[in-house]
Amino acid sequence: MTEQDAETTLAAGPILFARGADDSVCRMAVVVVTRAGDPAPQVAVEDGGAGAPQCLARLFDHAVWRVDLRFPVRSNAHYVVNGRRFDVATDLRGDLAIAFVSCNGQENGDEARTHEDRDVMWRRLEAEHARRPFALLLHGGDQLYADEAIQSHPEVARWEELENDEKPSVAWTGEMEEAVRSYFFRRYLDLLRQPAAAHLFARVPSLMIWDDHDIFDGWGSHPPGLQDSAVALGLFAAAREMFLLFQLGAAEGHLPDTCADPTGRSFTQGAHFPGLTVLLPDLRSERRPDRVMGERGWAGFERLLGEAPDGARRIVVSSVPALGPRLSLVEALLDFYPRPQQYEDDLRDQWQSRAHRPEWRRFLSALEREAVDRASPVTVISGEIHLATRGTMDLRGGAVLHQLVASGITHPKPPRAMAIGLGLLSRLGESPLKGRRIRLRALPGQGAVYTADRNYLVMERRAGAWHAAWELEEHGRTPALALD
């Protein structure tokens, strides 16, 4: 079979998912999409193992397949799908590089953008991988901007226009469900086919967690009239089904062992690698206006922290920044207005919201225990805000928690006034844990606290020392930031 023939048999993919690694074996899964009637993909790993293809779903004239893979830890590992070879880095014991991306789209008109402009940063990331392969690709949320799902059916569009107290009056029908599911499925396939991103998805194993735009803007932070309406729950169910397939490589009732909650009420995840644990708490599945995570999410996150080996670095992917300015002041200002304001759900999305302050303390206290009591360095990486920045929090005993924010890979940069405004708020300081001051800081080589550029983040371990650098669309590469 020629390479051209192999490519045409797949509707989308392959997409690699990381499942963990040790000194001898690197575990992954690969997902491919075929057209209805086409045979299951043929997948092989040289000197490793490939399980039998599992059909995760048959929908909209396509089939979604997953194959579990076991790779040898060596420098020239690869796998083959329908005769086409894909090289992959499997030796994570020494020096390595990890890429982090978020916000892969925009709220309106994302499909109308040309790839020439839209995917500039994906092409840079692809070129960087060619120079020095990445071992992992972490995704911090909003991999899909699904806000326009409300336009997929007239009744869903009508629901969106109603006042919140009127939204429960709209019934969720089978016709609406199929239209919304079709929208999500098509959008995922379109994104997975984008050339630069597709090249990376096939060669760098991903770990992904979702945020609101993977569902719809502000999911979980809206009042009950909206949040609990039949249409909102139907949109969430469709988003969840496709998230399982295309961001976890899974299906209902068959979650990977990286997921802490086998029921799927929370998709909090964790994966262990030599000297490194990656944790991805799910800040959306159980979210309500008065909480960030429910019992399942908290239990899974705290258990995964406890299972991480002592001394190993923890990279915690928090879809919204864990260290940020005093946004509670903005919330207080909006309270003077009698009606809900445009950005109230965005403010309620943040850890810093007044509604989430006890949980924020719980989250930061858990990270401090890892860094101080277990002598295990912790780095938090986040996206969501469409700006690049960083922060630090002083911990007991002189340790420091680093927060690295990279956002977004394709989302247009926001107005400069937003970066200036957040920078001014950051000067007020914040200390949710007594005596643990949070400081928001400029990126290395930048003058302002927030940089308004499309961007991605690279973390590297060299000779045991960790560094981070941002690739900025207009300003280029930042100097490396030492994390130890």
Coordinates of C-alpha atoms in Angstrom, one line a residue:
M1 CA 0.0 0.0 0.0
T2 CA 1.3 3.4 -0.9
E3 CA 1.4 6.3 1.5
Q4 CA -1.2 8.1 -0.6
D5 CA -3.5 5.0 -0.5
A6 CA -3.0 4.7 3.3
E7 CA -4.0 8.4 3.9
T8 CA -7.2 8.2 1.9
T9 CA -8.5 5.2 3.9
L10 CA -8.8 7.4 7.0
A11 CA -11.4 10.1 7.5
A12 CA -9.3 11.5 10.4
G13 CA -6.4 10.6 12.5
P14 CA -4.3 9.0 13.7
I15 CA -4.5 10.7 17.1
L16 CA -2.1 9.5 19.9
F17 CA -3.1 9.6 23.6
A18 CA -0.6 9.2 26.4
R19 CA -1.4 6.6 29.0
G20 CA 1.9 6.7 31.1
A21 CA 5.4 5.3 30.9
D22 CA 8.1 3.7 33.0
D23 CA 11.7 2.8 32.4
S24 CA 10.9 0.0 30.0
V25 CA 7.4 0.5 28.5
C26 CA 5.6 3.5 27.1
R27 CA 1.8 3.1 26.9
M28 CA -0.4 5.0 24.5
A29 CA -3.6 4.6 22.5
V30 CA -4.3 5.6 19.0
V31 CA -7.7 6.7 17.6
V32 CA -8.6 6.8 13.9
V33 CA -11.8 7.6 12.1
T34 CA -12.9 5.6 9.0
R35 CA -15.8 5.9 6.7
A36 CA -18.7 3.6 7.0
G37 CA -18.0 0.3 5.4
D38 CA -14.3 0.6 5.4
P39 CA -12.3 -2.1 7.3
A40 CA -10.8 -1.6 10.7
P41 CA -7.4 0.1 10.7
Q42 CA -4.3 -2.1 10.7
V43 CA -2.0 -1.0 13.4
A44 CA 1.4 -2.4 14.4
V45 CA 4.3 -1.5 16.8
E46 CA 7.7 -2.8 16.0
D47 CA 9.1 -4.7 19.0
G48 CA 6.1 -3.6 21.0
G49 CA 2.4 -4.5 21.1
A50 CA -0.8 -3.3 19.5
G51 CA -4.2 -4.5 20.8
A52 CA -7.1 -5.4 18.6
P53 CA -9.0 -2.4 17.1
Q54 CA -12.0 -1.5 19.2
C55 CA -14.9 0.3 17.6
L56 CA -15.8 3.1 20.0
A57 CA -18.7 4.4 18.0
R58 CA -20.5 4.2 14.6
L59 CA -22.1 7.5 13.8
F60 CA -22.9 9.8 10.9
D61 CA -21.5 7.4 8.3
H62 CA -18.2 7.0 10.1
A63 CA -16.6 4.6 12.6
V64 CA -14.3 5.7 15.4
W65 CA -11.6 3.1 16.4
R66 CA -9.1 2.8 19.2
V67 CA -6.0 0.6 19.4
D68 CA -4.0 0.3 22.7
L69 CA -0.3 0.4 22.1
R70 CA 2.8 -0.6 24.1
F71 CA 6.1 0.8 22.9
P72 CA 9.7 -0.1 23.8
V73 CA 11.6 2.7 25.4
R74 CA 14.2 3.5 22.8
S75 CA 15.3 6.3 20.4
N76 CA 13.7 5.1 17.2
A77 CA 10.3 3.9 18.3
H78 CA 7.4 4.1 15.8
Y79 CA 4.0 2.6 14.9
V80 CA 2.4 1.9 11.6
V81 CA -1.3 2.6 10.6
N82 CA -2.4 1.0 7.3
G83 CA 1.2 0.8 6.1
R84 CA 2.2 4.4 7.0
R85 CA 4.9 4.9 9.6
F86 CA 4.8 7.5 12.5
D87 CA 7.8 8.1 14.6
V88 CA 7.2 8.8 18.3
A89 CA 9.4 9.7 21.3
T90 CA 9.1 7.0 24.0
D91 CA 12.2 7.4 26.1
L92 CA 11.1 9.9 28.9
R93 CA 13.9 9.0 31.3
G94 CA 16.3 11.8 30.7
D95 CA 16.1 15.1 28.7
L96 CA 12.7 15.7 27.3
A97 CA 10.4 18.5 25.9
I98 CA 6.7 19.0 26.5
A99 CA 4.4 21.3 24.6
F100 CA 1.3 23.0 26.0
V101 CA -1.5 24.6 24.0
S102 CA -5.0 25.9 24.7
C103 CA -7.8 27.9 23.1
N104 CA -7.8 26.3 19.6
G105 CA -10.4 28.5 18.0
Q106 CA -12.6 31.5 18.5
E107 CA -16.2 32.1 19.6
N108 CA -17.7 33.0 16.3
G109 CA -16.7 32.4 12.7
D110 CA -13.9 30.0 13.4
E111 CA -14.7 27.9 10.4
A112 CA -14.6 30.9 8.1
R113 CA -10.9 31.7 8.9
T114 CA -8.2 30.7 6.5
H115 CA -5.6 28.2 7.7
E116 CA -2.9 30.5 6.5
D117 CA -3.8 32.9 9.3
R118 CA -5.5 30.6 11.8
D119 CA -2.8 28.0 12.2
V120 CA 0.3 30.1 12.3
M121 CA 1.3 28.8 15.7
W122 CA 0.5 25.2 15.0
R123 CA 2.9 25.4 12.0
R124 CA 5.6 26.8 14.3
L125 CA 5.0 24.0 16.8
E126 CA 5.2 21.5 14.0
A127 CA 8.5 22.9 12.8
E128 CA 9.9 22.9 16.4
H129 CA 8.9 19.2 16.7
A130 CA 10.9 18.5 13.6
R131 CA 14.0 20.1 15.1
R132 CA 13.6 18.4 18.5
P133 CA 10.7 15.9 19.1
F134 CA 8.2 16.5 21.9
A135 CA 7.5 13.7 24.3
L136 CA 4.1 15.0 25.3
L137 CA 1.5 17.5 24.0
L138 CA -0.7 18.9 26.8
H139 CA -4.0 20.6 26.0
G140 CA -5.4 23.0 28.6
G141 CA -9.0 23.4 27.4
D142 CA -11.1 24.9 24.6
Q143 CA -9.6 22.5 22.1
L144 CA -12.9 23.0 20.3
Y145 CA -14.9 26.2 20.2
A146 CA -18.5 24.8 20.0
D147 CA -20.4 28.0 20.8
E148 CA -22.0 27.9 17.3
A149 CA -23.7 24.6 18.1
I150 CA -26.7 26.7 19.1
Q151 CA -27.1 27.5 15.4
S152 CA -27.4 23.9 14.4
H153 CA -31.1 23.7 14.9
P154 CA -33.8 26.5 14.9
E155 CA -35.2 25.5 18.3
V156 CA -31.8 25.6 19.9
A157 CA -31.2 29.0 18.4
R158 CA -34.6 30.2 19.8
W159 CA -33.7 28.8 23.2
E160 CA -30.5 30.8 23.3
E161 CA -32.4 34.1 22.7
L162 CA -34.8 33.6 25.6
E163 CA -34.4 35.0 29.0
N164 CA -33.0 32.6 31.5
D165 CA -36.3 32.0 33.4
E166 CA -37.9 31.1 30.0
K167 CA -35.3 28.7 28.8
P168 CA -36.8 25.6 30.7
S169 CA -39.9 25.9 28.5
V170 CA -38.1 24.6 25.5
A171 CA -38.1 20.8 25.1
W172 CA -35.2 18.8 23.9
T173 CA -36.2 16.6 20.9
G174 CA -34.5 13.8 19.1
E175 CA -34.2 16.0 16.0
M176 CA -32.4 18.7 18.0
E177 CA -30.1 16.0 19.5
E178 CA -29.1 14.7 16.2
A179 CA -28.4 18.1 14.8
V180 CA -26.2 19.1 17.7
R181 CA -24.4 15.7 17.8
S182 CA -23.7 16.1 14.0
Y183 CA -22.4 19.6 14.6
F184 CA -19.9 18.4 17.2
F185 CA -18.8 15.4 15.2
R186 CA -18.2 17.4 12.1
R187 CA -16.3 20.2 14.0
Y188 CA -14.0 17.7 15.6
L189 CA -13.2 16.0 12.3
D190 CA -12.5 19.4 10.7
L191 CA -10.1 20.3 13.5
L192 CA -8.3 16.9 13.5
R193 CA -7.7 17.3 9.7
Q194 CA -5.9 20.6 9.9
P195 CA -2.5 19.8 8.5
A196 CA 0.0 21.1 11.1
A197 CA -2.1 20.0 14.1
A198 CA -2.8 16.6 12.5
H199 CA 0.9 16.0 11.9
L200 CA 1.5 16.6 15.6
F201 CA -1.5 14.6 16.9
A202 CA -0.2 11.6 15.0
R203 CA 3.3 11.8 16.4
V204 CA 3.1 13.3 19.9
P205 CA 0.9 11.7 22.5
S206 CA -1.7 14.0 24.0
L207 CA -3.3 14.5 27.4
M208 CA -6.4 16.8 27.2
I209 CA -8.9 18.3 29.6
W210 CA -11.8 20.4 28.5
D211 CA -13.1 23.9 29.4
D212 CA -16.3 25.7 28.7
H213 CA -16.0 26.4 25.0
D214 CA -15.7 22.6 24.4
I215 CA -19.3 22.6 25.6
F216 CA -20.6 26.2 25.4
D217 CA -19.4 29.5 26.8
G218 CA -19.6 29.6 30.6
W219 CA -20.8 26.0 31.1
G220 CA -21.4 25.5 34.8
S221 CA -21.3 29.1 35.8
H222 CA -24.8 30.1 34.7
P223 CA -27.9 30.5 36.8
P224 CA -30.1 27.3 37.2
G225 CA -32.7 28.5 34.7
L226 CA -30.2 28.2 32.0
Q227 CA -27.9 25.5 33.4
D228 CA -30.6 23.0 34.2
S229 CA -32.8 23.5 31.2
A230 CA -33.3 20.5 28.9
V231 CA -31.5 22.2 26.0
A232 CA -28.4 23.0 28.1
L233 CA -28.3 19.5 29.4
G234 CA -28.7 18.1 25.8
L235 CA -25.8 20.3 24.6
F236 CA -23.7 19.1 27.4
A237 CA -24.5 15.4 26.6
A238 CA -23.5 15.9 23.0
A239 CA -20.3 17.7 23.9
R240 CA -19.5 15.0 26.5
E241 CA -20.0 12.2 24.0
M242 CA -17.6 13.7 21.5
F243 CA -15.1 14.8 24.2
L244 CA -14.9 11.1 25.2
L245 CA -14.1 10.0 21.7
F246 CA -11.8 12.7 20.5
Q247 CA -10.1 14.1 23.6
L248 CA -9.9 11.0 25.7
G249 CA -9.9 8.2 23.1
A250 CA -12.6 6.5 25.0
A251 CA -16.3 5.7 25.2
E252 CA -19.0 5.6 27.8
G253 CA -18.2 2.8 30.4
H254 CA -14.7 2.2 28.9
L255 CA -12.6 5.0 30.3
P256 CA -8.8 4.8 30.3
D257 CA -7.1 4.1 33.6
T258 CA -5.7 7.6 33.5
C259 CA -9.2 8.7 34.6
A260 CA -9.7 8.8 38.3
D261 CA -13.5 8.3 38.3
P262 CA -14.7 5.2 36.4
T263 CA -18.2 6.5 36.4
G264 CA -17.3 9.4 34.2
R265 CA -19.0 12.1 36.3
S266 CA -15.6 13.7 36.5
F267 CA -12.8 13.3 33.9
T268 CA -10.0 14.2 36.2
Q269 CA -6.9 12.5 34.9
G270 CA -3.4 11.6 35.9
A271 CA -0.5 9.9 34.2
H272 CA 2.9 8.9 35.5
F273 CA 6.2 9.1 33.6
P274 CA 9.8 8.8 34.8
G275 CA 10.4 11.6 37.2
L276 CA 7.1 13.3 36.3
T277 CA 3.4 13.1 36.9
V278 CA 0.9 15.0 34.9
L279 CA -2.5 15.8 36.6
L280 CA -5.5 17.3 34.8
P281 CA -8.4 18.1 37.2
D282 CA -11.7 18.4 35.5
L283 CA -13.1 21.9 36.3
R284 CA -16.2 21.6 34.1
S285 CA -18.1 18.3 34.4
E286 CA -19.4 19.0 38.0
R287 CA -19.2 22.8 38.0
R288 CA -22.0 24.9 39.4
P289 CA -22.2 28.6 40.2
D290 CA -21.1 27.8 43.7
R291 CA -18.5 25.1 43.1
V292 CA -15.6 24.2 40.8
M293 CA -15.4 20.5 41.3
G294 CA -17.8 18.1 43.0
E295 CA -17.1 15.1 45.2
R296 CA -15.9 12.9 42.4
G297 CA -13.5 15.4 41.0
W298 CA -12.0 16.3 44.3
A299 CA -11.7 12.7 45.4
G300 CA -10.0 11.8 42.1
F301 CA -7.6 14.7 42.1
E302 CA -6.5 14.2 45.7
R303 CA -6.1 10.5 45.2
L304 CA -3.9 11.1 42.1
L305 CA -1.8 13.5 44.0
G306 CA -1.2 11.0 46.7
E307 CA -0.3 8.3 44.2
A308 CA 2.4 10.4 42.5
P309 CA 5.9 9.3 43.5
D310 CA 7.7 11.4 46.1
G311 CA 10.1 13.8 44.5
A312 CA 8.7 13.5 41.0
R313 CA 7.7 16.8 39.4
R314 CA 4.0 17.4 39.3
I315 CA 2.6 19.3 36.3
V316 CA -0.9 20.3 37.1
V317 CA -3.1 21.4 34.1
S318 CA -5.7 23.8 35.5
S319 CA -7.9 24.9 32.7
V320 CA -8.4 28.3 34.4
P321 CA -5.4 30.0 36.0
A322 CA -4.8 29.0 39.7
L323 CA -2.9 32.2 40.4
G324 CA -4.5 35.5 39.2
P325 CA -5.4 39.0 40.0
R326 CA -8.2 40.1 42.4
L327 CA -11.1 39.6 40.1
S328 CA -13.4 39.6 43.2
L329 CA -13.2 43.3 43.0
V330 CA -14.7 43.3 39.6
E331 CA -17.5 40.9 40.7
A332 CA -18.3 43.3 43.6
L333 CA -18.6 46.2 41.1
L334 CA -21.0 44.2 38.9
D335 CA -23.2 43.6 42.0
F336 CA -24.3 47.2 41.7
Y337 CA -26.1 46.4 38.5
P338 CA -29.6 44.8 38.9
R339 CA -29.4 42.5 35.9
P340 CA -26.8 39.8 35.0
Q341 CA -23.9 41.4 33.2
Q342 CA -22.1 40.1 30.1
Y343 CA -18.9 38.9 31.9
E344 CA -20.4 37.6 35.1
D345 CA -20.1 34.0 34.0
D346 CA -16.5 34.6 32.9
L347 CA -15.7 35.9 36.4
R348 CA -17.5 33.1 38.0
D349 CA -15.4 30.7 35.9
Q350 CA -12.2 31.7 37.8
W351 CA -10.7 30.2 40.9
Q352 CA -10.5 33.7 42.3
S353 CA -14.3 34.2 42.2
R354 CA -15.8 35.0 45.7
A355 CA -18.1 32.0 45.2
H356 CA -15.1 29.6 44.9
R357 CA -12.7 31.0 47.5
P358 CA -12.8 28.0 49.9
E359 CA -12.2 25.6 47.0
W360 CA -9.4 27.8 45.8
R361 CA -7.7 27.5 49.2
R362 CA -8.2 23.8 49.1
F363 CA -6.6 23.5 45.7
L364 CA -3.6 25.7 46.6
S365 CA -3.2 23.9 50.0
A366 CA -3.1 20.6 48.2
L367 CA -0.3 21.8 45.9
E368 CA 1.6 23.3 48.8
R369 CA 1.6 19.9 50.6
E370 CA 3.1 18.3 47.5
A371 CA 5.8 20.9 47.1
V372 CA 6.7 21.2 50.8
D373 CA 5.7 18.1 52.7
R374 CA 6.6 15.6 50.0
A375 CA 9.5 17.7 48.5
S376 CA 8.0 17.4 45.0
P377 CA 8.2 20.4 42.7
V378 CA 4.8 21.6 41.4
T379 CA 4.2 23.6 38.3
V380 CA 0.7 24.7 37.3
I381 CA 0.0 25.4 33.6
S382 CA -3.1 27.0 32.3
G383 CA -4.8 28.7 29.4
E384 CA -8.3 30.3 29.0
I385 CA -7.5 34.0 29.2
H386 CA -6.1 34.5 25.6
L387 CA -3.0 36.1 27.0
A388 CA 0.4 34.8 28.1
T389 CA 1.6 35.5 31.7
R390 CA 3.1 33.8 34.7
G391 CA 2.8 34.0 38.4
T392 CA 4.4 32.7 41.6
M393 CA 3.1 31.9 45.1
D394 CA 5.4 31.8 48.1
L395 CA 5.1 28.5 50.0
R396 CA 6.2 27.4 53.4
G397 CA 9.9 26.8 53.9
G398 CA 10.9 29.1 51.0
A399 CA 9.5 26.9 48.2
V400 CA 7.8 28.5 45.3
L401 CA 4.8 27.5 43.2
H402 CA 5.1 28.5 39.5
Q403 CA 2.1 29.2 37.4
L404 CA 2.6 29.4 33.6
V405 CA -0.2 30.6 31.4
A406 CA -0.2 30.1 27.6
S407 CA -3.4 31.1 25.6
G408 CA -4.3 30.7 22.9
I409 CA -2.8 28.7 20.0
T410 CA -5.3 30.0 17.4
H411 CA -7.6 32.4 19.3
P412 CA -7.1 36.0 18.2
K413 CA -5.3 38.1 20.7
P414 CA -7.6 40.3 22.8
P415 CA -7.5 44.1 22.8
R416 CA -4.4 45.6 24.4
A417 CA -6.7 47.3 26.9
M418 CA -7.6 44.0 28.4
A419 CA -3.9 43.2 29.0
I420 CA -3.4 46.6 30.6
G421 CA -6.5 46.3 32.8
L422 CA -5.6 42.9 34.1
G423 CA -2.0 44.1 34.7
L424 CA -3.4 47.0 36.8
L425 CA -5.5 44.5 38.9
S426 CA -2.5 42.3 39.4
R427 CA -0.7 45.1 41.3
L428 CA -3.2 44.8 44.1
G429 CA -1.9 41.4 45.1
E430 CA -3.7 38.4 46.5
S431 CA -3.1 36.0 49.4
P432 CA -5.9 33.4 49.6
L433 CA -3.6 31.4 52.0
K434 CA -2.4 33.5 54.8
G435 CA 1.2 34.5 54.4
R436 CA 1.5 33.0 50.9
R437 CA 1.7 36.0 48.6
I438 CA 0.8 35.6 44.9
R439 CA 2.7 37.8 42.4
L440 CA 1.8 38.1 38.8
R441 CA 4.9 38.6 36.7
A442 CA 5.9 39.5 33.1
L443 CA 7.2 36.8 30.9
P444 CA 11.0 36.7 30.6
G445 CA 12.1 39.5 28.2
Q446 CA 8.6 41.2 28.3
G447 CA 7.8 44.5 30.1
A448 CA 4.1 44.0 30.9
V449 CA 2.6 41.4 33.1
Y450 CA 0.2 40.2 30.3
T451 CA 1.4 39.6 26.7
A452 CA -1.3 39.9 24.1
D453 CA 0.1 37.5 21.5
R454 CA -1.0 34.1 20.2
N455 CA 1.3 31.7 21.8
Y456 CA 2.3 28.2 23.1
L457 CA 4.4 27.0 26.0
V458 CA 7.4 24.6 26.0
M459 CA 8.7 23.0 29.2
E460 CA 12.1 21.2 29.0
R461 CA 14.0 19.0 31.3
R462 CA 17.8 19.1 30.7
A463 CA 20.3 17.3 32.9
G464 CA 17.5 17.1 35.5
A465 CA 16.8 20.9 35.6
W466 CA 13.4 22.2 34.3
H467 CA 12.9 25.4 32.2
A468 CA 10.0 27.0 30.4
A469 CA 9.7 29.3 27.4
W470 CA 6.9 30.8 25.5
E471 CA 6.7 31.1 21.7
L472 CA 4.9 34.4 21.0
E473 CA 3.5 35.1 17.5
E474 CA 4.8 38.7 17.3
H475 CA 7.5 38.8 19.9
G476 CA 9.2 35.5 19.2
R477 CA 10.7 33.1 21.8
T478 CA 11.1 34.3 25.3
P479 CA 14.3 33.6 27.3
A480 CA 14.1 30.4 29.3
L481 CA 12.6 30.6 32.8
A482 CA 14.2 28.3 35.4
L483 CA 11.6 26.4 37.4
D484 CA 13.7 24.8 40.1

